[in-house]
mmCIF file of C-alpha atoms in Angstrom:
data_model
loop_
_atom_site.group_PDB
_atom_site.id
_atom_site.type_symbol
_atom_site.label_atom_id
_atom_site.label_comp_id
_atom_site.label_asym_id
_atom_site.label_seq_id
_atom_site.Cartn_x
_atom_site.Cartn_y
_atom_site.Cartn_z
ATOM 1 C CA UNK A 1 45.747 10.154 -4.116
ATOM 2 C CA UNK A 2 45.116 13.643 -2.818
ATOM 3 C CA UNK A 3 41.599 12.758 -1.803
ATOM 4 C CA UNK A 4 42.603 10.363 0.947
ATOM 5 C CA UNK A 5 45.282 12.771 2.234
ATOM 6 C CA UNK A 6 42.718 15.559 2.421
ATOM 7 C CA UNK A 7 40.492 13.413 4.579
ATOM 8 C CA UNK A 8 43.353 12.673 6.960
ATOM 9 C CA UNK A 9 43.227 8.903 6.550
ATOM 10 C CA UNK A 10 45.986 8.419 4.044
ATOM 11 C CA UNK A 11 47.534 5.726 6.220
ATOM 12 C CA UNK A 12 44.488 3.514 6.167
ATOM 13 C CA UNK A 13 44.395 0.574 3.834
ATOM 14 C CA UNK A 14 41.678 0.721 1.225
ATOM 15 C CA UNK A 15 38.561 -1.261 2.002
ATOM 16 C CA UNK A 16 37.980 -4.419 -0.036
ATOM 17 C CA UNK A 17 35.708 -4.035 -3.076
ATOM 18 C CA UNK A 18 32.911 -6.617 -3.283
ATOM 19 C CA UNK A 19 33.176 -8.857 -6.337
ATOM 20 C CA UNK A 20 31.481 -11.950 -7.736
ATOM 21 C CA UNK A 21 28.073 -10.764 -6.489
ATOM 22 C CA UNK A 22 25.406 -13.417 -6.244
ATOM 23 C CA UNK A 23 21.664 -12.843 -5.950
ATOM 24 C CA UNK A 24 19.536 -15.750 -4.695
ATOM 25 C CA UNK A 25 16.197 -16.619 -3.051
ATOM 26 C CA UNK A 26 14.390 -14.033 -5.167
ATOM 27 C CA UNK A 27 10.712 -13.468 -4.307
ATOM 28 C CA UNK A 28 8.311 -10.772 -5.482
ATOM 29 C CA UNK A 29 9.546 -8.384 -2.778
ATOM 30 C CA UNK A 30 12.856 -9.684 -1.411
ATOM 31 C CA UNK A 31 16.171 -11.255 -2.360
ATOM 32 C CA UNK A 32 19.402 -12.485 -0.802
ATOM 33 C CA UNK A 33 22.723 -10.986 -1.793
ATOM 34 C CA UNK A 34 26.269 -12.190 -1.180
ATOM 35 C CA UNK A 35 29.703 -11.507 -2.622
ATOM 36 C CA UNK A 36 33.387 -12.259 -2.246
ATOM 37 C CA UNK A 37 36.021 -9.816 -1.006
ATOM 38 C CA UNK A 38 39.673 -9.745 -0.017
ATOM 39 C CA UNK A 39 40.405 -10.778 3.538
ATOM 40 C CA UNK A 40 42.680 -7.729 3.850
ATOM 41 C CA UNK A 41 41.066 -4.995 6.008
ATOM 42 C CA UNK A 42 37.914 -7.101 6.230
ATOM 43 C CA UNK A 43 37.711 -6.599 9.980
ATOM 44 C CA UNK A 44 37.386 -2.818 9.489
ATOM 45 C CA UNK A 45 34.102 -3.143 7.603
ATOM 46 C CA UNK A 46 31.192 -1.967 9.733
ATOM 47 C CA UNK A 47 28.550 -1.402 7.038
ATOM 48 C CA UNK A 48 27.518 -2.263 3.498
ATOM 49 C CA UNK A 49 26.094 0.299 1.073
ATOM 50 C CA UNK A 50 23.716 -1.252 -1.440
ATOM 51 C CA UNK A 51 22.585 0.767 -4.433
ATOM 52 C CA UNK A 52 19.412 -0.661 -5.943
ATOM 53 C CA UNK A 53 17.697 0.848 -8.961
ATOM 54 C CA UNK A 54 14.866 -0.101 -11.225
ATOM 55 C CA UNK A 55 16.323 -0.850 -14.621
ATOM 56 C CA UNK A 56 14.997 2.134 -16.528
ATOM 57 C CA UNK A 57 13.112 1.595 -19.726
ATOM 58 C CA UNK A 58 11.631 4.239 -21.945
ATOM 59 C CA UNK A 59 8.118 3.518 -20.778
ATOM 60 C CA UNK A 60 8.932 3.537 -17.101
ATOM 61 C CA UNK A 61 6.642 5.388 -14.806
ATOM 62 C CA UNK A 62 7.162 9.112 -15.322
ATOM 63 C CA UNK A 63 5.948 9.821 -11.796
ATOM 64 C CA UNK A 64 8.738 7.870 -10.156
ATOM 65 C CA UNK A 65 9.666 9.571 -6.913
ATOM 66 C CA UNK A 66 13.105 10.949 -7.597
ATOM 67 C CA UNK A 67 13.680 11.562 -3.914
ATOM 68 C CA UNK A 68 13.344 7.937 -2.818
ATOM 69 C CA UNK A 69 16.780 6.856 -1.585
ATOM 70 C CA UNK A 70 18.102 3.968 -3.614
ATOM 71 C CA UNK A 71 21.013 3.417 -1.278
ATOM 72 C CA UNK A 72 20.548 1.085 1.633
ATOM 73 C CA UNK A 73 23.003 1.392 4.495
ATOM 74 C CA UNK A 74 23.098 -1.963 6.241
ATOM 75 C CA UNK A 75 25.118 -3.167 9.196
ATOM 76 C CA UNK A 76 27.830 -5.595 8.137
ATOM 77 C CA UNK A 77 25.973 -8.807 8.854
ATOM 78 C CA UNK A 78 27.199 -12.245 7.754
ATOM 79 C CA UNK A 79 26.469 -12.938 4.080
ATOM 80 C CA UNK A 80 24.192 -13.769 2.369
ATOM 81 C CA UNK A 81 22.105 -10.838 3.544
ATOM 82 C CA UNK A 82 18.367 -10.615 2.948
ATOM 83 C CA UNK A 83 17.022 -7.387 1.446
ATOM 84 C CA UNK A 84 13.283 -6.931 1.744
ATOM 85 C CA UNK A 85 10.707 -4.228 1.702
ATOM 86 C CA UNK A 86 13.132 -1.313 2.032
ATOM 87 C CA UNK A 87 12.155 0.016 -1.339
ATOM 88 C CA UNK A 88 8.828 -1.656 -1.790
ATOM 89 C CA UNK A 89 10.372 -3.929 -4.368
ATOM 90 C CA UNK A 90 7.888 -4.492 -7.176
ATOM 91 C CA UNK A 91 7.192 -7.988 -8.438
ATOM 92 C CA UNK A 92 8.383 -9.054 -11.898
ATOM 93 C CA UNK A 93 10.603 -5.998 -12.264
ATOM 94 C CA UNK A 94 14.198 -5.703 -13.435
ATOM 95 C CA UNK A 95 16.670 -4.108 -11.049
ATOM 96 C CA UNK A 96 20.349 -3.247 -11.027
ATOM 97 C CA UNK A 97 22.376 -3.539 -7.844
ATOM 98 C CA UNK A 98 25.899 -2.550 -6.804
ATOM 99 C CA UNK A 99 27.635 -2.745 -3.422
ATOM 100 C CA UNK A 100 30.324 -0.917 -1.428
ATOM 101 C CA UNK A 101 31.913 -1.851 1.863
ATOM 102 C CA UNK A 102 32.137 0.945 4.416
ATOM 103 C CA UNK A 103 33.785 1.726 7.713
ATOM 104 C CA UNK A 104 32.064 4.125 10.085
ATOM 105 C CA UNK A 105 34.449 6.626 11.647
ATOM 106 C CA UNK A 106 34.362 8.149 15.114
ATOM 107 C CA UNK A 107 32.955 11.399 13.711
ATOM 108 C CA UNK A 108 30.073 9.537 12.074
ATOM 109 C CA UNK A 109 31.395 9.790 8.522
ATOM 110 C CA UNK A 110 32.033 6.716 6.421
ATOM 111 C CA UNK A 111 35.098 5.584 4.570
ATOM 112 C CA UNK A 112 33.933 3.551 1.595
ATOM 113 C CA UNK A 113 35.388 1.165 -0.954
ATOM 114 C CA UNK A 114 34.989 1.508 -4.689
ATOM 115 C CA UNK A 115 31.627 0.354 -6.024
ATOM 116 C CA UNK A 116 31.401 -3.256 -7.124
ATOM 117 C CA UNK A 117 30.360 -4.181 -10.639
ATOM 118 C CA UNK A 118 26.649 -3.694 -11.388
ATOM 119 C CA UNK A 119 24.512 -6.827 -11.390
ATOM 120 C CA UNK A 120 21.052 -7.161 -12.949
ATOM 121 C CA UNK A 121 18.242 -9.363 -11.691
ATOM 122 C CA UNK A 122 14.478 -9.620 -11.911
ATOM 123 C CA UNK A 123 12.084 -10.040 -8.997
ATOM 124 C CA UNK A 124 9.603 -12.927 -9.014
ATOM 125 C CA UNK A 125 5.858 -13.109 -9.512
ATOM 126 C CA UNK A 126 3.367 -12.989 -6.674
ATOM 127 C CA UNK A 127 3.467 -16.170 -4.632
ATOM 128 C CA UNK A 128 0.333 -18.159 -3.805
ATOM 129 C CA UNK A 129 0.345 -16.445 -0.415
ATOM 130 C CA UNK A 130 0.097 -13.000 -2.048
ATOM 131 C CA UNK A 131 -2.520 -14.176 -4.556
ATOM 132 C CA UNK A 132 -4.587 -15.600 -1.711
ATOM 133 C CA UNK A 133 -4.537 -12.157 -0.076
ATOM 134 C CA UNK A 134 -5.780 -10.645 -3.366
ATOM 135 C CA UNK A 135 -8.411 -13.387 -3.635
ATOM 136 C CA UNK A 136 -9.758 -12.558 -0.177
ATOM 137 C CA UNK A 137 -10.010 -8.881 -1.115
ATOM 138 C CA UNK A 138 -11.819 -9.731 -4.360
ATOM 139 C CA UNK A 139 -14.331 -11.941 -2.543
ATOM 140 C CA UNK A 140 -15.411 -8.978 -0.439
ATOM 141 C CA UNK A 141 -16.684 -6.999 -3.431
ATOM 142 C CA UNK A 142 -17.775 -9.759 -5.851
ATOM 143 C CA UNK A 143 -21.477 -9.150 -5.250
ATOM 144 C CA UNK A 144 -24.425 -11.454 -5.852
ATOM 145 C CA UNK A 145 -24.308 -14.218 -8.434
ATOM 146 C CA UNK A 146 -26.186 -14.084 -11.731
ATOM 147 C CA UNK A 147 -26.804 -16.846 -14.276
ATOM 148 C CA UNK A 148 -24.750 -17.105 -17.423
ATOM 149 C CA UNK A 149 -24.844 -19.454 -20.374
ATOM 150 C CA UNK A 150 -22.016 -18.488 -22.736
ATOM 151 C CA UNK A 151 -18.374 -17.454 -22.805
ATOM 152 C CA UNK A 152 -17.287 -15.194 -25.611
ATOM 153 C CA UNK A 153 -14.277 -13.557 -27.129
ATOM 154 C CA UNK A 154 -14.279 -10.465 -29.313
ATOM 155 C CA UNK A 155 -11.659 -10.007 -31.991
ATOM 156 C CA UNK A 156 -11.156 -8.544 -35.433
ATOM 157 C CA UNK A 157 -12.287 -10.431 -38.523
ATOM 158 C CA UNK A 158 -8.626 -10.836 -39.521
ATOM 159 C CA UNK A 159 -7.928 -12.708 -36.302
ATOM 160 C CA UNK A 160 -10.596 -15.339 -36.987
ATOM 161 C CA UNK A 161 -9.562 -15.643 -40.655
ATOM 162 C CA UNK A 162 -5.988 -16.227 -39.517
ATOM 163 C CA UNK A 163 -7.074 -18.908 -37.010
ATOM 164 C CA UNK A 164 -8.956 -20.745 -39.746
ATOM 165 C CA UNK A 165 -6.083 -20.574 -42.207
ATOM 166 C CA UNK A 166 -3.042 -21.122 -40.014
ATOM 167 C CA UNK A 167 -4.205 -22.913 -36.869
ATOM 168 C CA UNK A 168 -6.642 -25.493 -38.147
ATOM 169 C CA UNK A 169 -9.617 -23.531 -36.807
ATOM 170 C CA UNK A 170 -8.349 -23.546 -33.187
ATOM 171 C CA UNK A 171 -7.783 -20.386 -31.158
ATOM 172 C CA UNK A 172 -4.381 -20.827 -29.520
ATOM 173 C CA UNK A 173 -3.606 -19.708 -25.988
ATOM 174 C CA UNK A 174 -1.768 -16.434 -26.434
ATOM 175 C CA UNK A 175 0.656 -14.927 -23.990
ATOM 176 C CA UNK A 176 -1.338 -12.784 -21.624
ATOM 177 C CA UNK A 177 -0.573 -9.077 -21.919
ATOM 178 C CA UNK A 178 0.826 -7.005 -19.075
ATOM 179 C CA UNK A 179 -2.433 -5.643 -17.743
ATOM 180 C CA UNK A 180 -3.426 -5.987 -14.141
ATOM 181 C CA UNK A 181 -1.275 -6.627 -11.115
ATOM 182 C CA UNK A 182 2.330 -6.560 -12.153
ATOM 183 C CA UNK A 183 3.063 -9.725 -10.210
ATOM 184 C CA UNK A 184 0.353 -11.953 -11.635
ATOM 185 C CA UNK A 185 1.900 -15.178 -13.022
ATOM 186 C CA UNK A 186 -0.484 -15.652 -15.954
ATOM 187 C CA UNK A 187 -0.361 -16.525 -19.640
ATOM 188 C CA UNK A 188 -2.835 -17.175 -22.456
ATOM 189 C CA UNK A 189 -6.353 -15.799 -22.405
ATOM 190 C CA UNK A 190 -9.946 -16.181 -23.453
ATOM 191 C CA UNK A 191 -12.215 -13.341 -22.406
ATOM 192 C CA UNK A 192 -15.523 -13.821 -20.685
ATOM 193 C CA UNK A 193 -16.539 -10.279 -19.860
ATOM 194 C CA UNK A 194 -20.085 -10.950 -18.738
ATOM 195 C CA UNK A 195 -20.175 -7.493 -17.271
ATOM 196 C CA UNK A 196 -23.851 -6.849 -17.867
ATOM 197 C CA UNK A 197 -26.593 -8.136 -15.678
ATOM 198 C CA UNK A 198 -28.311 -10.270 -18.299
ATOM 199 C CA UNK A 199 -25.444 -12.725 -18.367
ATOM 200 C CA UNK A 200 -25.576 -12.233 -22.124
ATOM 201 C CA UNK A 201 -22.592 -10.582 -23.799
ATOM 202 C CA UNK A 202 -22.964 -6.823 -24.255
ATOM 203 C CA UNK A 203 -23.377 -5.493 -27.776
ATOM 204 C CA UNK A 204 -20.319 -3.235 -27.512
ATOM 205 C CA UNK A 205 -16.715 -4.372 -27.347
ATOM 206 C CA UNK A 206 -13.229 -2.860 -27.251
ATOM 207 C CA UNK A 207 -11.605 -5.851 -28.939
ATOM 208 C CA UNK A 208 -13.099 -6.040 -32.416
ATOM 209 C CA UNK A 209 -16.417 -6.357 -34.216
ATOM 210 C CA UNK A 210 -16.462 -10.157 -34.394
ATOM 211 C CA UNK A 211 -17.427 -12.389 -31.532
ATOM 212 C CA UNK A 212 -16.805 -16.054 -30.873
ATOM 213 C CA UNK A 213 -19.531 -17.321 -28.575
ATOM 214 C CA UNK A 214 -19.456 -20.755 -26.950
ATOM 215 C CA UNK A 215 -21.795 -22.556 -24.550
ATOM 216 C CA UNK A 216 -20.358 -22.381 -21.039
ATOM 217 C CA UNK A 217 -20.321 -26.158 -20.548
ATOM 218 C CA UNK A 218 -18.000 -26.662 -23.526
ATOM 219 C CA UNK A 219 -15.178 -24.936 -21.592
ATOM 220 C CA UNK A 220 -16.176 -25.131 -17.936
ATOM 221 C CA UNK A 221 -17.357 -28.420 -16.441
ATOM 222 C CA UNK A 222 -16.378 -31.034 -13.831
ATOM 223 C CA UNK A 223 -13.414 -32.035 -16.044
ATOM 224 C CA UNK A 224 -11.826 -28.600 -15.617
ATOM 225 C CA UNK A 225 -10.170 -26.919 -12.671
ATOM 226 C CA UNK A 226 -10.693 -23.264 -11.800
ATOM 227 C CA UNK A 227 -8.014 -20.932 -10.444
ATOM 228 C CA UNK A 228 -7.895 -17.352 -9.206
ATOM 229 C CA UNK A 229 -5.337 -15.303 -11.151
ATOM 230 C CA UNK A 230 -5.610 -11.611 -10.314
ATOM 231 C CA UNK A 231 -7.708 -8.739 -8.955
ATOM 232 C CA UNK A 232 -7.145 -5.173 -10.115
ATOM 233 C CA UNK A 233 -8.596 -1.871 -11.251
ATOM 234 C CA UNK A 234 -7.294 0.732 -13.649
ATOM 235 C CA UNK A 235 -8.066 4.102 -12.057
ATOM 236 C CA UNK A 236 -11.795 3.412 -12.545
ATOM 237 C CA UNK A 237 -14.719 2.511 -10.311
ATOM 238 C CA UNK A 238 -15.004 -1.070 -11.489
ATOM 239 C CA UNK A 239 -12.719 -3.977 -10.683
ATOM 240 C CA UNK A 240 -11.506 -6.915 -12.742
ATOM 241 C CA UNK A 241 -11.010 -10.488 -11.582
ATOM 242 C CA UNK A 242 -8.984 -12.858 -13.731
ATOM 243 C CA UNK A 243 -9.886 -16.536 -13.506
ATOM 244 C CA UNK A 244 -8.198 -19.459 -15.214
ATOM 245 C CA UNK A 245 -10.018 -22.547 -16.461
ATOM 246 C CA UNK A 246 -7.739 -25.520 -17.157
ATOM 247 C CA UNK A 247 -8.679 -29.021 -18.304
ATOM 248 C CA UNK A 248 -7.757 -31.434 -15.495
ATOM 249 C CA UNK A 249 -4.244 -32.818 -15.935
ATOM 250 C CA UNK A 250 -3.342 -30.541 -18.859
ATOM 251 C CA UNK A 251 -0.037 -28.625 -18.934
ATOM 252 C CA UNK A 252 -2.027 -25.470 -18.118
ATOM 253 C CA UNK A 253 -3.507 -27.194 -15.101
ATOM 254 C CA UNK A 254 -0.056 -28.208 -13.851
ATOM 255 C CA UNK A 255 1.212 -24.645 -14.382
ATOM 256 C CA UNK A 256 -1.668 -23.186 -12.362
ATOM 257 C CA UNK A 257 -1.560 -25.781 -9.602
ATOM 258 C CA UNK A 258 1.932 -24.681 -8.652
ATOM 259 C CA UNK A 259 1.248 -20.955 -8.812
ATOM 260 C CA UNK A 260 -2.401 -20.024 -8.290
ATOM 261 C CA UNK A 261 -5.024 -20.517 -5.578
ATOM 262 C CA UNK A 262 -7.528 -23.150 -6.739
ATOM 263 C CA UNK A 263 -11.267 -22.494 -6.412
ATOM 264 C CA UNK A 264 -14.058 -24.990 -5.832
ATOM 265 C CA UNK A 265 -15.996 -24.958 -9.128
ATOM 266 C CA UNK A 266 -19.335 -25.490 -7.350
ATOM 267 C CA UNK A 267 -18.787 -22.932 -4.635
ATOM 268 C CA UNK A 268 -16.850 -19.702 -5.005
ATOM 269 C CA UNK A 269 -17.651 -16.013 -5.246
ATOM 270 C CA UNK A 270 -16.843 -15.514 -8.947
ATOM 271 C CA UNK A 271 -17.827 -18.280 -11.360
ATOM 272 C CA UNK A 272 -19.630 -21.516 -10.507
ATOM 273 C CA UNK A 273 -20.730 -24.609 -12.326
ATOM 274 C CA UNK A 274 -23.192 -26.975 -10.696
ATOM 275 C CA UNK A 275 -25.650 -29.623 -11.743
ATOM 276 C CA UNK A 276 -29.369 -29.076 -11.173
ATOM 277 C CA UNK A 277 -31.777 -31.791 -12.370
ATOM 278 C CA UNK A 278 -29.159 -33.234 -14.709
ATOM 279 C CA UNK A 279 -28.434 -29.849 -16.314
ATOM 280 C CA UNK A 280 -25.296 -27.753 -15.802
ATOM 281 C CA UNK A 281 -26.113 -24.356 -14.328
ATOM 282 C CA UNK A 282 -23.655 -21.455 -14.349
ATOM 283 C CA UNK A 283 -23.402 -18.291 -12.242
ATOM 284 C CA UNK A 284 -21.020 -15.353 -12.236
ATOM 285 C CA UNK A 285 -20.333 -12.455 -9.884
ATOM 286 C CA UNK A 286 -22.256 -9.300 -10.653
ATOM 287 C CA UNK A 287 -20.017 -6.606 -9.209
ATOM 288 C CA UNK A 288 -16.681 -7.415 -10.833
ATOM 289 C CA UNK A 289 -15.730 -7.770 -14.487
ATOM 290 C CA UNK A 290 -14.518 -11.301 -15.102
ATOM 291 C CA UNK A 291 -11.733 -12.055 -17.516
ATOM 292 C CA UNK A 292 -11.552 -15.782 -18.028
ATOM 293 C CA UNK A 293 -8.430 -17.414 -19.380
ATOM 294 C CA UNK A 294 -8.697 -20.883 -20.912
ATOM 295 C CA UNK A 295 -5.384 -22.710 -21.053
ATOM 296 C CA UNK A 296 -5.967 -25.016 -24.040
ATOM 297 C CA UNK A 297 -6.667 -24.278 -27.707
ATOM 298 C CA UNK A 298 -10.382 -23.722 -28.432
ATOM 299 C CA UNK A 299 -11.793 -24.975 -31.730
ATOM 300 C CA UNK A 300 -14.050 -22.424 -33.403
ATOM 301 C CA UNK A 301 -16.442 -25.255 -34.336
ATOM 302 C CA UNK A 302 -17.394 -25.496 -30.637
ATOM 303 C CA UNK A 303 -19.256 -22.185 -30.965
ATOM 304 C CA UNK A 304 -20.242 -19.496 -33.433
ATOM 305 C CA UNK A 305 -18.492 -16.440 -34.862
ATOM 306 C CA UNK A 306 -20.655 -13.451 -35.786
ATOM 307 C CA UNK A 307 -20.408 -9.702 -36.212
ATOM 308 C CA UNK A 308 -21.693 -7.632 -33.291
ATOM 309 C CA UNK A 309 -24.133 -4.782 -33.795
ATOM 310 C CA UNK A 310 -22.716 -2.417 -31.162
ATOM 311 C CA UNK A 311 -19.742 -0.097 -31.008
ATOM 312 C CA UNK A 312 -16.096 -0.835 -30.567
ATOM 313 C CA UNK A 313 -15.543 0.840 -27.213
ATOM 314 C CA UNK A 314 -11.796 1.249 -26.834
ATOM 315 C CA UNK A 315 -12.261 2.808 -23.420
ATOM 316 C CA UNK A 316 -13.111 -0.623 -22.019
ATOM 317 C CA UNK A 317 -9.948 -2.263 -23.298
ATOM 318 C CA UNK A 318 -7.635 -3.685 -20.652
ATOM 319 C CA UNK A 319 -4.727 -4.315 -23.022
ATOM 320 C CA UNK A 320 -1.525 -3.643 -21.074
ATOM 321 C CA UNK A 321 -3.439 -1.391 -18.709
ATOM 322 C CA UNK A 322 -1.605 -0.609 -15.514
ATOM 323 C CA UNK A 323 -3.062 -1.372 -12.132
ATOM 324 C CA UNK A 324 -3.837 1.600 -9.902
ATOM 325 C CA UNK A 325 -1.250 1.261 -7.109
ATOM 326 C CA UNK A 326 -3.145 3.564 -4.746
ATOM 327 C CA UNK A 327 -6.475 1.700 -4.717
ATOM 328 C CA UNK A 328 -7.191 0.437 -1.221
ATOM 329 C CA UNK A 329 -9.633 -2.176 -2.507
ATOM 330 C CA UNK A 330 -7.327 -4.251 -4.705
ATOM 331 C CA UNK A 331 -3.783 -3.718 -3.459
ATOM 332 C CA UNK A 332 -1.936 -5.796 -0.918
ATOM 333 C CA UNK A 333 0.978 -4.563 1.113
ATOM 334 C CA UNK A 334 3.669 -6.132 -1.028
ATOM 335 C CA UNK A 335 5.680 -4.317 -3.637
ATOM 336 C CA UNK A 336 3.713 -2.120 -5.983
#
C-alpha cells in the first residue's frame, strides 16, 4: 500500500496482529491480558498498545473526562501482562479492550500492527481488603451509640398485599439496587434506617406509606452473623453504612463469609446486640444512616404492618443513587 511506501518502510514485514486475546485474574482494579501472535517478525516488537474503554451505556456518566487517554503504551514484556491502576479501573464495570503490537523506530515514531479484535470483560467487586479499608473509614465517623428496639421497612401497600398473596406472607430477599459504592458485592435488603436519635423509626419515609416493624431480636441475635457491606455518601453531608445480618450457616451467611468483613455482634461501631440481665439490648451508631440487609425471607407475622402518619420524602431515597467519587471521607484509593 501507498501508506507504507510514504513512510519509507515498505521493505519491512508487517508486525503480527494479536489474536485469541485472553483476560484473566480480574480484580476490581486490575487484570491480566495475554494473546497469541505469529512468530514472524515477533523479535521486532518493542511495545504493546492497549486500548481500553468503558463499555458505553446510555446512562453512563455524562461528565466522563474525554481527554483521559485510553491507550496504554507498554513495553513488550512477557505475557500475560498485568494492567492495573493506569486508568483507575472501576469495580464491577464493563470494559472493551483491543491490542496492537508496535515497533519503536530510531526517530521515536512507532510502526504498529492492525488492531486485534475487541474483547469485552467486566471488572470484579471490591475484595475483602478494599471493604476493610472502607470499614476503617466508616468507623472513624460512626459516632456514639444509641439504643434501638425495632427494625423496619417502608413500602407501598401494594408491596405488602403482593407478599401476602404470592409469597405466603414472607418478604423475600430482593436483589439489592445499584446504590452506594459501585464495587460493593451485595444482594437482597431489609432497611433499618434508624436515622433519628430516638432509635424509633421516623414518621417520614421515601419508600412508601406502609411500614413493617419488627422487634430487633427477631432478626438480630446470637444465632446471626453480622457483616460490613459498604460505606458511601451521595453528594450530601450524611453517610450511609450498609450492614448484612445473616442467620448462621444459611446460604446468605456463606455468601457473606467469603466476601465481606465480619463484625463482632457484641462489639462494633455500628450495630450491637448484647445481653444485659437476661435481656437483649441493642445499640446503633448515631452519626451514620444504617441500611440493614437481612439475607433470609422475613415473615410478616413476626412484626406489624401499619400506615405511617408522615410524608413520603423522596429526597431521602437511596434507590440506585450514585456514590460521590470525590468525597474524601468514604472513598478509598481504588478505582472509582
